[in-house]
PDB file of C-alpha atoms in Angstrom:
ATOM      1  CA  UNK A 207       0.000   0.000   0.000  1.00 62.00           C
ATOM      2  CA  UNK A 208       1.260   3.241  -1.027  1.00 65.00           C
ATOM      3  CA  UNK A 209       2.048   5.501   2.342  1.00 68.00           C
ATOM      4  CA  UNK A 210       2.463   9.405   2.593  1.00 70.00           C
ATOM      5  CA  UNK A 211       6.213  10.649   2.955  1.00 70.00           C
ATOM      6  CA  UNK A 212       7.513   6.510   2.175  1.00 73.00           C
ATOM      7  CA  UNK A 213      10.902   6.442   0.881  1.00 76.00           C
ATOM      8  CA  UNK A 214      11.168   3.478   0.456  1.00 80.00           C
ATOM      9  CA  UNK A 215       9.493   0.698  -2.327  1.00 82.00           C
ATOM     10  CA  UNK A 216       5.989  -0.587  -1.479  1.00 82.00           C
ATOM     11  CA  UNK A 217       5.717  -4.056   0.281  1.00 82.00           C
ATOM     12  CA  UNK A 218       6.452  -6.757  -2.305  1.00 84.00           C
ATOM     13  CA  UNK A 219       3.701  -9.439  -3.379  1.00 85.00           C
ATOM     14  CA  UNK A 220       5.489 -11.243  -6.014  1.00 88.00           C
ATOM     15  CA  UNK A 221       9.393 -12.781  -6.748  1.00 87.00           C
ATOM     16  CA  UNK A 222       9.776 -10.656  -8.976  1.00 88.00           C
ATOM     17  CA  UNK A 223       9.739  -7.481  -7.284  1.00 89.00           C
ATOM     18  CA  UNK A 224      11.336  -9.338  -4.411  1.00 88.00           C
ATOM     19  CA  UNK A 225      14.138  -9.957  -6.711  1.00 90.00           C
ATOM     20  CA  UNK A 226      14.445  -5.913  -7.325  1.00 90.00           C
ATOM     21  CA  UNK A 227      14.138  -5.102  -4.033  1.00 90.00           C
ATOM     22  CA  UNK A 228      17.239  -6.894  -3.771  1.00 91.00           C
ATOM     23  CA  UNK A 229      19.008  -5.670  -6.320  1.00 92.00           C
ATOM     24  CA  UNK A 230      18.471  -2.256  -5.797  1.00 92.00           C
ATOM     25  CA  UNK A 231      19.854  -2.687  -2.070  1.00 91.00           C
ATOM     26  CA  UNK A 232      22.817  -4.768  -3.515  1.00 92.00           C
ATOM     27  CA  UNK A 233      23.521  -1.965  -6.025  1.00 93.00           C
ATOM     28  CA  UNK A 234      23.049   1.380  -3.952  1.00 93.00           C
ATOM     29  CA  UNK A 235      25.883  -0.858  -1.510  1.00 93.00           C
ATOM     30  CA  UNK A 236      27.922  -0.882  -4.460  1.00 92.00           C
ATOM     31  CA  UNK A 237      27.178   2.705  -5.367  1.00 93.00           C
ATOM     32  CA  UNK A 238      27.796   3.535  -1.351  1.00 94.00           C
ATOM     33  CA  UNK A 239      31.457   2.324  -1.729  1.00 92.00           C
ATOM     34  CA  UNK A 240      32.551   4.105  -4.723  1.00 91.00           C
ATOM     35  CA  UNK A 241      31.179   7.383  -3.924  1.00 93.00           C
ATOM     36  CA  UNK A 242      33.440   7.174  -0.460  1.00 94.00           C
ATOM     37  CA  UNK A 243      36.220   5.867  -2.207  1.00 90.00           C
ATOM     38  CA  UNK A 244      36.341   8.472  -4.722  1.00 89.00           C
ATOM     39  CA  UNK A 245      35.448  11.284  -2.169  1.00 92.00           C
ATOM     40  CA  UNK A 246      38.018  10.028  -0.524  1.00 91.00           C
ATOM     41  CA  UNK A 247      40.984  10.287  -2.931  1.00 84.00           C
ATOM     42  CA  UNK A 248      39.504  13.850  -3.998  1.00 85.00           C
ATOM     43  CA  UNK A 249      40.084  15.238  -0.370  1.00 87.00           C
ATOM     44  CA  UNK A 250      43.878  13.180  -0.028  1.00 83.00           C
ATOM     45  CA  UNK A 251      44.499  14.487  -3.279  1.00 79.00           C
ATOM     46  CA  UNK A 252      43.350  18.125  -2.706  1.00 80.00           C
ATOM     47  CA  UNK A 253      44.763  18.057   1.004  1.00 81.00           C
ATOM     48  CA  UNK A 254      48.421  16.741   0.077  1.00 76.00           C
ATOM     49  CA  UNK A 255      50.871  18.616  -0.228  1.00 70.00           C
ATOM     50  CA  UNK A 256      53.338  16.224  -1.974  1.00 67.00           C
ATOM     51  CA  UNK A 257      52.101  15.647  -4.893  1.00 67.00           C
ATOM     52  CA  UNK A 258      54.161  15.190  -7.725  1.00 66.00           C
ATOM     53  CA  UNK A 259      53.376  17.864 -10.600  1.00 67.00           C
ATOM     54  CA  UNK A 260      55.541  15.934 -13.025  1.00 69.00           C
ATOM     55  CA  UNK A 261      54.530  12.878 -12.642  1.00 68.00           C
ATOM     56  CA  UNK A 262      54.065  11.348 -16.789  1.00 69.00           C
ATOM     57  CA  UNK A 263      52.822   7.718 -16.226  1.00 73.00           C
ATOM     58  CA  UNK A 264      51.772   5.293 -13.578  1.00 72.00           C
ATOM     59  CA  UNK A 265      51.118   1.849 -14.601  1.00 80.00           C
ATOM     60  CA  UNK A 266      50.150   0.209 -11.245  1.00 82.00           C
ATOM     61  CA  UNK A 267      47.647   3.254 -10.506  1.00 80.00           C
ATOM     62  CA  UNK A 268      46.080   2.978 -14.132  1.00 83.00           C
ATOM     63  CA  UNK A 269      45.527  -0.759 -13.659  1.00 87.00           C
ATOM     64  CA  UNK A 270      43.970  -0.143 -10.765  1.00 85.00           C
ATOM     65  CA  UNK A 271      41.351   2.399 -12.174  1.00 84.00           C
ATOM     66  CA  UNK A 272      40.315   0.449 -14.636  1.00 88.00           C
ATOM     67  CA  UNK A 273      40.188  -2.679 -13.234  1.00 91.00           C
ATOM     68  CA  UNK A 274      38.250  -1.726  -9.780  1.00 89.00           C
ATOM     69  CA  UNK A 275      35.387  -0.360 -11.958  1.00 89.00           C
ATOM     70  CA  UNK A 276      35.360  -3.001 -14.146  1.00 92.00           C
ATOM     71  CA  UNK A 277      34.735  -5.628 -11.779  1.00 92.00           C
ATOM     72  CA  UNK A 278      31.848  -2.735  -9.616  1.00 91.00           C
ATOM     73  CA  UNK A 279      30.060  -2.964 -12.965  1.00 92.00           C
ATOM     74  CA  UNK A 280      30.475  -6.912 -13.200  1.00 93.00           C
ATOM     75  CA  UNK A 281      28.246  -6.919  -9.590  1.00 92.00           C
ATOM     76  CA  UNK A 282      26.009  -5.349 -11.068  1.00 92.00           C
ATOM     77  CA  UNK A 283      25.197  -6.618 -14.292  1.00 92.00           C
ATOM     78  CA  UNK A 284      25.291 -10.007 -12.733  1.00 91.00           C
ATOM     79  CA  UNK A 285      21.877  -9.776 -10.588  1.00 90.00           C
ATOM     80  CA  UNK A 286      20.486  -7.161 -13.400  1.00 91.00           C
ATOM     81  CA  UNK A 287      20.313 -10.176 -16.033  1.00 91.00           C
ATOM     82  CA  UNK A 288      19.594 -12.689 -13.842  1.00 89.00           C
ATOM     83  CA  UNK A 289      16.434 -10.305 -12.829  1.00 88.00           C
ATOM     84  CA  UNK A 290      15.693  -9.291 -16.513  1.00 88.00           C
ATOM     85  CA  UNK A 291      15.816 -13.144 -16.890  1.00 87.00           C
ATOM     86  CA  UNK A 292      13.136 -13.572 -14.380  1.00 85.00           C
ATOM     87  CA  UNK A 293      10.992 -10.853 -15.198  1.00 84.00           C
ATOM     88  CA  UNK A 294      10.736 -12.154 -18.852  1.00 81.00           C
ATOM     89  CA  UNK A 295      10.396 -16.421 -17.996  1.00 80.00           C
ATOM     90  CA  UNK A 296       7.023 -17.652 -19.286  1.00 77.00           C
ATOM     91  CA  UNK A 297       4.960 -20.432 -17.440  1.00 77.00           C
ATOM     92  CA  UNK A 298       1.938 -22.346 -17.921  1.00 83.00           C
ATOM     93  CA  UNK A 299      -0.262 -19.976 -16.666  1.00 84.00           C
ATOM     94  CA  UNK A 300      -3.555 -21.284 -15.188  1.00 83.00           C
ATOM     95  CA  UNK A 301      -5.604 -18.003 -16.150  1.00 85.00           C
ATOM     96  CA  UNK A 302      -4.793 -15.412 -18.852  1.00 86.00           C
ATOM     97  CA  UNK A 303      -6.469 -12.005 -18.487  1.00 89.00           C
ATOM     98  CA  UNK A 304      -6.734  -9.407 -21.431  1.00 91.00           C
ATOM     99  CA  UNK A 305      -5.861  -5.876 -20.987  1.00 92.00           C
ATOM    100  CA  UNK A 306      -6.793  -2.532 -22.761  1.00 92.00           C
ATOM    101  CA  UNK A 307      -6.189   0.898 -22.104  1.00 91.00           C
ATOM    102  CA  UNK A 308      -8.449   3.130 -22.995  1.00 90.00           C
ATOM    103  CA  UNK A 309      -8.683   6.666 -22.527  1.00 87.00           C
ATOM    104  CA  UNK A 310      -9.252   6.854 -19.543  1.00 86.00           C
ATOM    105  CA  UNK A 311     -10.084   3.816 -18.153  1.00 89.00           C
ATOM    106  CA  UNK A 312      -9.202   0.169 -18.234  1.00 92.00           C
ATOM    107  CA  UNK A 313     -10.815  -3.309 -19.367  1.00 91.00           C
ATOM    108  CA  UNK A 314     -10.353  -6.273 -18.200  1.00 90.00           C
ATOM    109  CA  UNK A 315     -11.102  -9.564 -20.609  1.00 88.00           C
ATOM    110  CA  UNK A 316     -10.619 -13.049 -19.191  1.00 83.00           C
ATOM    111  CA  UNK A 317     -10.289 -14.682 -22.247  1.00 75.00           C
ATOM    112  CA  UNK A 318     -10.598 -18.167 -21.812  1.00 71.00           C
ATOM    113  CA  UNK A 319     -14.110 -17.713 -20.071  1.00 65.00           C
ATOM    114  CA  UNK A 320     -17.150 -16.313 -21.600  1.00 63.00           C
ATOM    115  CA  UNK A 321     -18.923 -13.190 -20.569  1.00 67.00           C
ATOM    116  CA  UNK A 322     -16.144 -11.993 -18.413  1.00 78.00           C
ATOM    117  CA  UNK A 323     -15.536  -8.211 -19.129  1.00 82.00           C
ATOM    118  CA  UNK A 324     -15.190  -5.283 -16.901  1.00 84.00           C
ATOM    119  CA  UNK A 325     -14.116  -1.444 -17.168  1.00 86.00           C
ATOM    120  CA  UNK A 326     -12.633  -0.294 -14.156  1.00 87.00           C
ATOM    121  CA  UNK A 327     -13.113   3.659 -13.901  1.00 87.00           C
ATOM    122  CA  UNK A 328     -12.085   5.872 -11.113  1.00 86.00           C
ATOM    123  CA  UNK A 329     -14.469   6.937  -8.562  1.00 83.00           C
ATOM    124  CA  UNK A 330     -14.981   9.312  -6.022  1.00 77.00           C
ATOM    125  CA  UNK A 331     -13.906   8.214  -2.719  1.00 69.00           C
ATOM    126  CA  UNK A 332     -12.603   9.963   0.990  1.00 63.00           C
ATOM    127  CA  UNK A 333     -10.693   7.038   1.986  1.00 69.00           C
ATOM    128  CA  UNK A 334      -8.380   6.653  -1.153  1.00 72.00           C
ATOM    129  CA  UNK A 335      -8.113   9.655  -3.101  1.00 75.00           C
ATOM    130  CA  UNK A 336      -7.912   9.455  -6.754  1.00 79.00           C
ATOM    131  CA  UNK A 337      -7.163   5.240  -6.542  1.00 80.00           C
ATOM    132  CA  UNK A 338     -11.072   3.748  -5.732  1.00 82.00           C
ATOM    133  CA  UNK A 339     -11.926   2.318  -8.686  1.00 84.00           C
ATOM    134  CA  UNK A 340     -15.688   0.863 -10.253  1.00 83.00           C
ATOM    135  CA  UNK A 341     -14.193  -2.413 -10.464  1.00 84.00           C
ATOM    136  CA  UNK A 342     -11.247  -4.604  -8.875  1.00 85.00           C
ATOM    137  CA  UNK A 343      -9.308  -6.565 -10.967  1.00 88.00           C
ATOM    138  CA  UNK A 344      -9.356 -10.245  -9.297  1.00 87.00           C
ATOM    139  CA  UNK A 345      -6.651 -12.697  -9.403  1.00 88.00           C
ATOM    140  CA  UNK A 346      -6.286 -15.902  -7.291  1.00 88.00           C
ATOM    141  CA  UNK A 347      -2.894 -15.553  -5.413  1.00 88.00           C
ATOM    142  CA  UNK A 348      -0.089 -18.185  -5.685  1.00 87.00           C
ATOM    143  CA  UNK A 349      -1.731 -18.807  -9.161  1.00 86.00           C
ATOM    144  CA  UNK A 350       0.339 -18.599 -12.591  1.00 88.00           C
ATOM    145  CA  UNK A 351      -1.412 -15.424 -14.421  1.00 88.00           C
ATOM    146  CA  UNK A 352      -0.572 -14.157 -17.765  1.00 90.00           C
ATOM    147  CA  UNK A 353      -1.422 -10.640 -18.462  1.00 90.00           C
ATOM    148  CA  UNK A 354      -1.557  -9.433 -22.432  1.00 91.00           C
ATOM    149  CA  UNK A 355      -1.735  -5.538 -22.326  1.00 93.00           C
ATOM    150  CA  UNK A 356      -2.386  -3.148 -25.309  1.00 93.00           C
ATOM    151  CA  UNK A 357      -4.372  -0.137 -25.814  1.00 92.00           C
ATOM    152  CA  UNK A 358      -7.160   1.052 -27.951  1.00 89.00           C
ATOM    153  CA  UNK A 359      -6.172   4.817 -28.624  1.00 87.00           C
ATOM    154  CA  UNK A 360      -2.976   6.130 -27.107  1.00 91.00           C
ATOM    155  CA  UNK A 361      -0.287   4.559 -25.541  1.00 92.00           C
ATOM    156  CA  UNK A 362      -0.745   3.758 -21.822  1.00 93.00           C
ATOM    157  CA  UNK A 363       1.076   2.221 -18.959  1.00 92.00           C
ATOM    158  CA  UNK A 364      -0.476  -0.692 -16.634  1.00 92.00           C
ATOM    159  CA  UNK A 365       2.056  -0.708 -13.379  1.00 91.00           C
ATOM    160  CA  UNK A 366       1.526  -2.111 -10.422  1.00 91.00           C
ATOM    161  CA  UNK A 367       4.458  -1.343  -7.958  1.00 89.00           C
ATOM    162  CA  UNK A 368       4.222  -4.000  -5.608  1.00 89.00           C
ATOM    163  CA  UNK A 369       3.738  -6.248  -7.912  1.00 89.00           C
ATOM    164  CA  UNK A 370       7.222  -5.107  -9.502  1.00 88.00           C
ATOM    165  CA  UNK A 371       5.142  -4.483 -13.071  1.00 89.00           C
ATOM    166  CA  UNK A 372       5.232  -2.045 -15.507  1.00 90.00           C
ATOM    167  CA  UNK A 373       4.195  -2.416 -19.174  1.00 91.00           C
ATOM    168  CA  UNK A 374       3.339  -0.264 -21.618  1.00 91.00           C
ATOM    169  CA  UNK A 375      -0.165  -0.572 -23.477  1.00 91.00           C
ATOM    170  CA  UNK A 376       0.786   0.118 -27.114  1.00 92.00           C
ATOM    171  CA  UNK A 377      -2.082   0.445 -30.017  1.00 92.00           C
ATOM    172  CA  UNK A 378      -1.566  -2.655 -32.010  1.00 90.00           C
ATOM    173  CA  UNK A 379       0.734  -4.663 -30.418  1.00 90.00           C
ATOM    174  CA  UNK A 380       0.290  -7.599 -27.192  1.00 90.00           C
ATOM    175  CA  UNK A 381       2.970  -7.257 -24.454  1.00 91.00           C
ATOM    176  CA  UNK A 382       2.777  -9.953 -21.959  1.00 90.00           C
ATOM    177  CA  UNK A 383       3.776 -10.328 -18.230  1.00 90.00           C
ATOM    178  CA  UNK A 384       3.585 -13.415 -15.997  1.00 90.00           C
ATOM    179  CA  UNK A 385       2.938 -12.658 -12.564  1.00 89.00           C
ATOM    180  CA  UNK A 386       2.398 -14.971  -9.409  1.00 89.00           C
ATOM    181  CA  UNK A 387       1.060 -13.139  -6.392  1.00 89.00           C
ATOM    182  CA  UNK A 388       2.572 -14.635  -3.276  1.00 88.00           C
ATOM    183  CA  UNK A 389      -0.991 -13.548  -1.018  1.00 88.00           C
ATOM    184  CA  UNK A 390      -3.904 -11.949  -0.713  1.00 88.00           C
ATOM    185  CA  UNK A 391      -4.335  -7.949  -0.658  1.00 86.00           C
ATOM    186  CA  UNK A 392      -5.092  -5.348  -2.288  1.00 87.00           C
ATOM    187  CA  UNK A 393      -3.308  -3.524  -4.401  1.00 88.00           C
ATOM    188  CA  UNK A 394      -2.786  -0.319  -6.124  1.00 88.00           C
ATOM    189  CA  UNK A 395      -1.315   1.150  -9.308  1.00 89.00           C
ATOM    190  CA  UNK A 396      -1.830   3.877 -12.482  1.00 89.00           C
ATOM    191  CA  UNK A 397      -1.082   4.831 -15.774  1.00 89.00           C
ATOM    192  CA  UNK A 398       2.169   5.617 -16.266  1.00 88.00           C
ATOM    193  CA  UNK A 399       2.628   6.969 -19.332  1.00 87.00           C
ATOM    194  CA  UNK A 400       1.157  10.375 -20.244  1.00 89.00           C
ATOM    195  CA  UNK A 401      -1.677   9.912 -22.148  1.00 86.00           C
ATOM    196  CA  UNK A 402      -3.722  12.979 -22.115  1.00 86.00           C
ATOM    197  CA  UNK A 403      -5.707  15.149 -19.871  1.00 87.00           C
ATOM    198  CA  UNK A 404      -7.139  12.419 -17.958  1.00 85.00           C
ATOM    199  CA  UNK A 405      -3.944  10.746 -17.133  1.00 87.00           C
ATOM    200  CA  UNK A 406      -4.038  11.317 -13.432  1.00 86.00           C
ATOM    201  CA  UNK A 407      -7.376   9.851 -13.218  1.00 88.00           C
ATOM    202  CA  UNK A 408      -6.619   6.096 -14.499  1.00 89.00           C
ATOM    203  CA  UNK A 409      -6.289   4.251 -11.425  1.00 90.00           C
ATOM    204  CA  UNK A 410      -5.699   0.534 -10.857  1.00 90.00           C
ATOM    205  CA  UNK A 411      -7.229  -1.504  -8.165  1.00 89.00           C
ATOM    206  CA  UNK A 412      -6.235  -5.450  -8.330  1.00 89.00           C
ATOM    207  CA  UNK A 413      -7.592  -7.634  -5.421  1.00 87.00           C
ATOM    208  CA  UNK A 414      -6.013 -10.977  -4.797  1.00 88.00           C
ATOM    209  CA  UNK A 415      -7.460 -13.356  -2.696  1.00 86.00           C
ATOM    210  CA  UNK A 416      -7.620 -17.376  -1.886  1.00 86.00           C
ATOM    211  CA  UNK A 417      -9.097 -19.668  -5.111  1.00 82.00           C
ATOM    212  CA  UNK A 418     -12.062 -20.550  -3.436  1.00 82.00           C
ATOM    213  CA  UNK A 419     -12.871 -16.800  -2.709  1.00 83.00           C
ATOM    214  CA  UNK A 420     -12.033 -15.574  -6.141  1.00 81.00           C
ATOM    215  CA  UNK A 421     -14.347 -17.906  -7.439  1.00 77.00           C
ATOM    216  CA  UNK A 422     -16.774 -16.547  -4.546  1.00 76.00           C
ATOM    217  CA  UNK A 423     -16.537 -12.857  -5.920  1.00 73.00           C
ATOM    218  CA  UNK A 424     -16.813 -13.929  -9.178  1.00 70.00           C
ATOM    219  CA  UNK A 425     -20.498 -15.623  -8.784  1.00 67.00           C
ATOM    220  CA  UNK A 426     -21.158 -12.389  -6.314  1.00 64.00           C
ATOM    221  CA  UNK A 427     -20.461 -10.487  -9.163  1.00 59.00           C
ATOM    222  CA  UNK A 428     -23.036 -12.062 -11.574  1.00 51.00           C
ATOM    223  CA  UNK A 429     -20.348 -13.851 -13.585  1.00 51.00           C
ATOM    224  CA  UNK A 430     -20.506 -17.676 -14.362  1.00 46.00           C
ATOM    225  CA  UNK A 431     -18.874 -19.310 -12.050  1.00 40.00           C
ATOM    226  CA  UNK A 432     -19.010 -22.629 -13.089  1.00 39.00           C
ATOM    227  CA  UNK A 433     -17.418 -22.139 -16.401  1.00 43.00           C
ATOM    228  CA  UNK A 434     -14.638 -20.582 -14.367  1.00 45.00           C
ATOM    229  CA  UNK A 435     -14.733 -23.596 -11.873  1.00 45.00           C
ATOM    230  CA  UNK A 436     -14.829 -26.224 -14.751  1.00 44.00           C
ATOM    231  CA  UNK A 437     -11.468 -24.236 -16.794  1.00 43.00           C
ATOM    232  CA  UNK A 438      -9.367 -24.508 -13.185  1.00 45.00           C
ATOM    233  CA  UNK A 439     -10.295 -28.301 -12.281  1.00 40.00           C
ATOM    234  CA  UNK A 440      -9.689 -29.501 -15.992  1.00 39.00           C
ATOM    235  CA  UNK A 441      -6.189 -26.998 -15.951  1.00 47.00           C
ATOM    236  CA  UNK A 442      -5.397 -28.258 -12.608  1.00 41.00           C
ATOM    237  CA  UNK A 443      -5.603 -32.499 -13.707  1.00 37.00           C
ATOM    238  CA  UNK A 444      -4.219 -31.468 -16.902  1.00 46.00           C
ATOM    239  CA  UNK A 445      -0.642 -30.223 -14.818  1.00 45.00           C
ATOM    240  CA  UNK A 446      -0.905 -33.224 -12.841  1.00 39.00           C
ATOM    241  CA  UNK A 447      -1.139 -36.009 -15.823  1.00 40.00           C
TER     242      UNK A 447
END
């Protein structure tokens, strides 16, 4: 949940942003270091008197500038692919849900499943200002979910923070995310990508909850449930065959 004056990233509620979490602590450690290492040598440098103004060549300190960075940026790449690895490995998911931006407001397709289509607009609330939307987005957590995102008019931006996703909703084109939510909450995102006047007023509400409650809202919701109940029991013997 977003907090007033936070500094810091949102609670995590997937591996994936776990996995950024980490590597943005592992790199700012990194980034720590070098800045007091180099502020360092400035002040030794500036406060010495004996340095030598004629000095044309040092091997062992040129070595030593190049190869210190060299192996700071090797730390770093290291975790950055293995996390760019992550963020793009595809799994059998056990629901797909459909995406579109629209200005401004989004819709929400589960396309395996018939009659299930929402728009989730923004609305008017004291408790959560600017982020209450018509309708919640509902996945099951610690369920494989694909998400295929484009846009009908401009280009948009579906991100939820602590979800560690952020992809843009291009006119003509599918992106595709997989996400597995570790447990149930609610979260919150936006647009964010500049899409026109209303861009401030595109909010994203996704509830996750247990399977059995998902399938709960769903029927509360007037959807069919069982169609929904029947696609997870024959996905579900399918993985285990």
């Amino acid at each position: 949940m977003p907090m007033w004056n936070k500094l810091y990233f949102q609670n995590s509620n997937s591996p994936i942003m776990e996995h950024l979490m980490f590597f943005h602590d592992h790199s700012m450690m990194i980034i720590i270091i070098a800045t007091i290492m180099t502020f360092y040598i400035m002040m030794n440098s500036i406060m010495n008197k004996k340095n030598n103004r004629f000095l044309s060549e040092a091997n062992q300190m040129e070595i030593f500038w190049t190869t210190l960075p060299a192996i700071m940026l090797m730390f770093i790449a290291i975790p950055s692919l293995k996390t760019l690895y992550l963020m793009e490995e595809s799994m059998n998911p056990s629901i797909t849900i459909k995406t579109m931006g629209l200005q401004w407001f989004w819709n929400y397709e589960y396309s395996e499943l018939k009659n299930i289509k929402l728009n989730s607009m923004i609305m008017k609330s004291n408790k959560i200002r600017i982020m209450n939307t018509s309708n919640k987005l509902m996945i099951p957590s610690m369920t494989p979910t694909r998400m295929l995102i484009t846009s009908k008019d401009v280009i948009h931006s579906w991100t939820i923070p602590s979800l560690g996703v952020k992809v843009d909703a291009i006119p003509g084109r599918m992106n595709q995310i997989f996400i597995m939510i570790k447990r149930p909450s609610i979260m919150l995102g936006q647009c964010s990508e500049i899409c026109g006047a209303g861009h401030s007023f595109m909010p994203i509400m996704l509830e996750s909850s247990s399977m059995n409650m998902f399938l709960k809202n769903i029927s509360l919701s007037g959807w069919k449930s069982i169609s929904l109940l029947n696609y997870f029991m024959v996905n579900t013997l399918n993985e285990n065959l």
